[in-house]
């Protein structure tokens, strides 16, 4: 049963050095400047762990977090002062440098999570034998949709990509669907791969619809089906009860709600507006149950995007920023190898937490806090 109410919570005693938007942008810029033999210029340092615990032992080179950071900063920039806008411009310019290294080599305009310009060692190699002997992840709809928004590609390019996406939808028994009850929905797969398993993720669907809305594209049957699934997953409370099944690559109720709010903030969608009171209850429930500051920040941001007053929350002292935010154990993204398998195998392995890889990015965590602070300031 959902808890309905308003929680006033104070996590941290009054800060001696309250963190500012300028502080966070500087920390993001410093993270962006980190050099490592595994990284290429402009790629944000991010890390993979086999346990839901932040670790910097295994660095990853992906474009996913660049997408998220650039898109987030572009949305916030108009509300920042001139000095901070200059910082944002500098971060974005450098963050855009590596994108060609992740673009499809055949020129179709799609993007891969990992680089495509050279041989790349897939980071989950120990598990790929379960999926395919010659496993190579294809480009994915999630990163491609986010890139269209981050780079602000023209609507003509976005329209071509959208048309291409129509060829990669759920097709019956080849789907590793979240639940049998969603088998009839003709939804987008997460992957641009004809010989690759069809994997459905409600956050990926939300990001595709963000691209559609941001570019004023004409909705297709798959867009409408995606929206229908989102609304159904809310009404059926699968968003709360089965987040890792409904979203295998994000896996947290708070992250799913954040994706819904990001979509709804672009332009109102009547079907989602009608369930907003239920979404608010879900958000408050997650806030009250969470013990992680970063997750609470994400939930408060989500509520502000919906137009609600969030629970009271104190941001960390600047001396606590690294520990509580940048090295938070709350992952924004999950590499889910069992998602490629049949529903029964996937369910079994997921219950055992096997084949899950947790991705962390300190700079994007800073951006999430920056987003919260900026939205909160604008409400005052």
XYZ file of C-alpha atoms in Angstrom:
380
model
C 0.000 0.000 0.000
C 1.362 3.415 -0.929
C 2.104 5.888 1.828
C 0.492 9.252 1.241
C 1.803 12.166 3.191
C 4.503 14.764 3.443
C 7.748 14.018 5.206
C 9.970 16.711 6.629
C 13.449 15.374 6.921
C 16.801 16.871 7.938
C 19.746 14.627 7.094
C 22.699 16.801 7.931
C 23.347 19.391 10.586
C 23.695 22.978 9.469
C 26.556 23.217 7.022
C 29.542 25.427 7.714
C 30.484 25.620 4.025
C 27.288 25.227 1.989
C 27.966 23.992 -1.506
C 27.139 26.363 -4.356
C 26.343 25.929 -8.037
C 29.760 27.371 -8.846
C 31.453 24.815 -6.571
C 29.708 21.933 -8.300
C 30.526 23.152 -11.796
C 34.178 23.480 -10.817
C 34.213 19.934 -9.442
C 32.592 18.635 -12.636
C 35.209 20.455 -14.703
C 37.995 18.961 -12.589
C 36.555 15.463 -13.037
C 36.392 16.063 -16.769
C 40.108 16.878 -16.767
C 41.162 13.583 -15.143
C 43.550 11.708 -17.408
C 43.841 7.935 -17.508
C 45.234 5.515 -20.087
C 41.742 4.010 -20.423
C 40.041 7.358 -21.070
C 39.934 9.573 -24.128
C 39.802 13.351 -24.014
C 36.447 14.686 -22.909
C 34.988 11.417 -21.586
C 33.803 11.643 -18.002
C 35.485 9.183 -15.643
C 32.994 6.508 -14.617
C 33.407 3.218 -12.850
C 31.972 -0.297 -12.784
C 31.514 -2.458 -9.707
C 30.150 -5.994 -9.341
C 28.528 -4.949 -6.082
C 26.246 -1.971 -5.383
C 29.179 -0.170 -3.793
C 31.054 2.724 -5.370
C 34.551 1.641 -6.371
C 37.164 3.318 -8.565
C 39.053 0.081 -9.259
C 37.567 -0.500 -12.728
C 37.250 2.555 -14.935
C 34.916 2.540 -17.929
C 35.022 4.532 -21.158
C 31.469 5.270 -22.271
C 29.514 8.178 -23.743
C 26.389 7.587 -21.641
C 27.367 9.892 -18.789
C 28.510 12.601 -21.199
C 24.985 12.472 -22.659
C 23.352 12.826 -19.273
C 25.673 15.588 -18.080
C 25.415 17.711 -21.234
C 21.641 17.415 -21.463
C 21.222 18.276 -17.763
C 23.530 21.309 -17.961
C 21.816 22.609 -21.100
C 18.467 22.519 -19.295
C 19.881 24.377 -16.293
C 22.047 26.936 -18.094
C 19.358 29.607 -18.697
C 18.705 29.911 -14.958
C 22.385 30.247 -13.985
C 24.329 33.489 -13.637
C 26.726 34.584 -16.375
C 29.846 33.258 -14.669
C 28.330 29.809 -14.246
C 26.990 29.825 -17.797
C 30.567 30.321 -18.998
C 31.619 27.290 -16.953
C 28.766 25.270 -18.429
C 29.757 26.226 -21.974
C 33.329 25.109 -21.325
C 32.212 21.759 -19.865
C 29.822 21.117 -22.751
C 32.386 21.994 -25.428
C 34.892 19.542 -24.011
C 32.205 16.933 -23.365
C 31.180 16.947 -27.022
C 34.675 16.147 -28.337
C 34.551 12.329 -28.027
C 31.112 11.688 -29.556
C 32.402 10.752 -33.039
C 34.309 7.851 -31.454
C 30.994 6.336 -30.340
C 29.021 6.876 -33.536
C 27.989 4.018 -35.795
C 30.775 3.311 -38.292
C 28.333 2.791 -41.169
C 27.045 6.335 -40.917
C 23.436 5.620 -39.978
C 23.578 8.175 -37.148
C 23.092 5.852 -34.148
C 25.402 5.679 -31.130
C 26.914 2.974 -28.948
C 27.368 2.994 -25.189
C 31.036 2.098 -25.805
C 33.469 3.343 -28.437
C 33.154 2.119 -32.004
C 36.336 3.543 -33.545
C 38.617 0.787 -32.262
C 38.608 -2.653 -30.695
C 37.072 -2.455 -27.255
C 37.124 -5.031 -24.495
C 33.551 -5.537 -23.335
C 33.618 -4.974 -19.534
C 31.366 -7.923 -18.633
C 33.441 -10.536 -20.458
C 33.040 -13.168 -17.752
C 29.326 -13.463 -18.523
C 29.084 -13.065 -22.273
C 29.332 -16.794 -22.961
C 25.836 -17.133 -21.566
C 24.567 -14.847 -24.290
C 26.632 -15.389 -27.426
C 30.102 -16.688 -28.236
C 30.856 -13.625 -30.372
C 29.132 -11.080 -28.212
C 29.357 -7.459 -29.339
C 26.754 -5.026 -28.043
C 25.032 -3.148 -30.877
C 24.163 0.546 -30.773
C 21.342 1.247 -28.372
C 18.232 3.367 -28.507
C 18.854 4.856 -25.072
C 22.245 6.406 -25.835
C 21.108 7.410 -29.322
C 18.015 9.220 -28.016
C 20.029 10.937 -25.281
C 22.680 11.979 -27.814
C 20.024 13.520 -30.061
C 19.018 15.692 -27.095
C 22.488 16.354 -25.690
C 23.932 17.477 -29.010
C 20.642 19.128 -30.032
C 20.701 17.468 -33.420
C 18.363 19.093 -35.899
C 14.829 17.739 -36.166
C 15.531 16.253 -39.600
C 18.274 14.041 -38.136
C 16.096 13.126 -35.159
C 13.243 12.258 -37.530
C 15.466 9.877 -39.514
C 16.635 8.199 -36.323
C 13.039 7.941 -35.144
C 12.042 6.247 -38.388
C 14.920 3.809 -38.005
C 13.777 2.973 -34.481
C 10.484 1.662 -35.857
C 12.423 -1.345 -37.197
C 13.540 -2.365 -33.696
C 10.378 -3.130 -31.796
C 9.038 -6.010 -29.761
C 8.197 -8.973 -31.982
C 6.464 -11.711 -30.040
C 8.368 -14.738 -28.814
C 11.787 -13.173 -29.473
C 11.240 -10.714 -26.659
C 12.850 -11.067 -23.241
C 9.913 -9.087 -21.932
C 9.602 -7.758 -18.409
C 6.365 -9.607 -17.810
C 4.078 -11.844 -19.900
C 1.265 -9.328 -19.407
C 3.174 -6.828 -21.568
C 3.785 -9.212 -24.471
C 1.056 -7.634 -26.609
C 2.641 -4.172 -26.512
C 4.567 -3.366 -29.689
C 7.350 -1.481 -27.935
C 10.863 -0.413 -28.771
C 13.676 -2.771 -27.938
C 16.650 -1.273 -26.099
C 18.969 -2.321 -28.933
C 19.585 -1.695 -32.649
C 20.315 -5.370 -33.271
C 18.380 -7.708 -35.583
C 20.073 -10.806 -34.153
C 20.143 -9.434 -30.633
C 17.571 -10.218 -27.905
C 14.716 -7.746 -27.621
C 14.930 -6.154 -24.186
C 12.263 -3.778 -22.894
C 13.086 -1.021 -20.401
C 10.575 1.628 -19.379
C 13.329 4.247 -18.853
C 14.656 3.652 -22.362
C 11.108 4.116 -23.649
C 10.852 7.376 -21.700
C 14.100 8.649 -23.214
C 12.914 7.824 -26.735
C 9.717 9.765 -26.046
C 11.828 12.649 -24.701
C 13.570 12.776 -28.086
C 10.194 12.688 -29.824
C 8.762 15.477 -27.679
C 11.879 17.667 -27.781
C 11.885 17.560 -31.582
C 8.098 17.772 -32.070
C 8.133 14.513 -34.010
C 4.979 12.772 -35.114
C 4.038 9.953 -32.764
C 4.045 6.387 -34.073
C 2.200 3.293 -32.862
C 5.307 2.312 -30.891
C 5.400 5.721 -29.196
C 1.760 5.376 -28.168
C 2.345 1.804 -26.995
C 5.343 2.976 -24.951
C 3.250 5.633 -23.246
C 0.504 3.080 -22.592
C 3.025 0.755 -20.945
C 4.361 3.560 -18.779
C 0.888 4.482 -17.535
C -0.039 0.819 -16.989
C 3.169 0.170 -15.035
C 2.228 3.077 -12.755
C -1.383 2.014 -12.216
C -0.324 -1.623 -11.645
C 2.434 -0.340 -9.281
C 5.066 -2.390 -11.143
C 7.200 0.746 -10.923
C 7.328 0.209 -7.144
C 6.931 -3.560 -6.854
C 9.146 -4.742 -9.745
C 11.507 -1.918 -10.758
C 14.344 -4.193 -11.907
C 11.962 -6.138 -14.146
C 10.225 -3.131 -15.659
C 13.579 -1.346 -16.051
C 16.482 -3.831 -16.156
C 19.085 -1.135 -16.943
C 18.105 1.361 -14.244
C 16.371 -0.877 -11.726
C 15.299 1.635 -9.089
C 11.846 3.136 -8.535
C 13.369 6.563 -7.882
C 15.273 6.491 -11.192
C 12.186 5.392 -13.108
C 10.162 8.241 -11.593
C 12.966 10.667 -12.471
C 12.787 9.548 -16.110
C 9.022 10.001 -16.154
C 9.396 13.497 -14.686
C 12.058 14.442 -17.231
C 9.684 13.445 -20.037
C 6.752 15.265 -18.446
C 8.812 18.455 -18.001
C 9.340 18.828 -21.769
C 5.650 19.089 -22.536
C 2.550 17.902 -20.717
C 1.154 14.520 -21.697
C -2.466 14.091 -20.584
C -2.180 10.374 -19.799
C 0.764 10.949 -17.446
C -0.729 14.089 -15.917
C -3.787 12.022 -14.923
C -1.666 9.710 -12.735
C 0.504 12.434 -11.212
C -1.089 12.157 -7.742
C -0.193 8.454 -7.729
C 3.337 9.286 -8.872
C 3.633 11.735 -5.985
C 2.658 9.016 -3.498
C 5.256 6.689 -4.989
C 7.933 9.356 -4.744
C 7.157 10.124 -1.104
C 7.171 6.415 -0.266
C 10.618 6.009 -1.828
C 11.901 9.137 -0.095
C 10.817 7.880 3.312
C 12.326 4.442 2.728
C 15.647 5.604 1.308
C 18.788 5.990 3.390
C 20.924 7.420 0.570
C 21.255 11.184 0.237
C 21.793 11.117 -3.539
C 18.614 9.089 -4.040
C 16.679 11.519 -1.853
C 18.022 14.398 -3.954
C 16.866 12.671 -7.143
C 13.394 12.167 -5.659
C 13.135 15.807 -4.577
C 14.181 16.932 -8.063
C 11.564 14.625 -9.549
C 8.827 16.149 -7.412
C 9.856 19.689 -8.355
C 9.700 18.758 -12.046
C 6.106 17.691 -11.411
C 5.364 21.032 -9.743
C 5.161 19.682 -6.183
C 6.953 21.037 -3.137
C 9.581 18.428 -2.204
C 10.345 17.175 1.306
C 12.741 19.368 3.268
C 16.321 18.343 2.591
C 19.647 19.899 3.519
C 22.453 19.681 0.999
C 25.799 18.441 2.285
C 28.630 20.554 3.580
C 31.235 21.019 0.852
C 33.641 18.920 2.904
C 31.141 16.025 2.774
C 30.506 16.264 -0.946
C 32.966 13.595 -2.031
C 31.767 11.051 0.514
C 28.011 11.598 0.320
C 27.539 12.546 -3.337
C 30.499 11.727 -5.573
C 31.155 8.380 -3.920
C 27.537 7.557 -3.190
C 26.722 3.843 -3.387
C 23.546 4.653 -5.307
C 24.051 3.672 -8.987
C 22.211 5.565 -11.702
C 22.709 2.769 -14.250
C 23.021 -1.031 -14.125
C 24.721 -3.298 -16.645
C 22.274 -6.196 -16.614
C 23.648 -9.270 -18.408
C 20.671 -11.522 -17.453
C 18.414 -9.122 -19.400
C 19.707 -10.771 -22.586
C 18.502 -14.196 -21.461
C 15.110 -15.899 -21.436
C 12.562 -14.683 -18.905
C 12.997 -17.699 -16.589
C 16.821 -17.531 -16.564
C 16.737 -13.803 -16.171
C 14.368 -13.994 -13.197
C 16.487 -16.666 -11.498
C 19.799 -14.812 -11.915
C 18.313 -11.454 -10.991
C 16.988 -12.830 -7.696
C 20.534 -13.968 -6.902
C 21.935 -10.581 -8.022
C 24.203 -12.384 -10.489
C 25.411 -10.751 -13.681
C 24.605 -7.227 -12.491
C 27.238 -4.516 -12.909
C 26.763 -1.156 -11.210
C 27.917 2.029 -12.961
C 28.993 5.158 -11.084
C 29.981 8.628 -12.275
C 31.043 11.203 -9.632
C 30.715 14.140 -12.048
C 27.137 13.244 -12.966
C 26.310 12.841 -9.276
C 27.492 16.436 -8.849
C 25.242 17.424 -11.743
C 22.259 15.783 -10.041
C 22.921 17.851 -6.917
C 23.379 20.951 -9.090
C 20.004 20.259 -10.701
C 18.339 20.008 -7.303
C 19.935 23.231 -6.003
C 19.036 25.161 -9.172
C 15.415 23.986 -9.235
C 15.054 24.673 -5.523
C 16.462 28.198 -5.959
C 13.987 28.913 -8.747
C 11.060 27.936 -6.500
C 11.963 30.490 -3.825
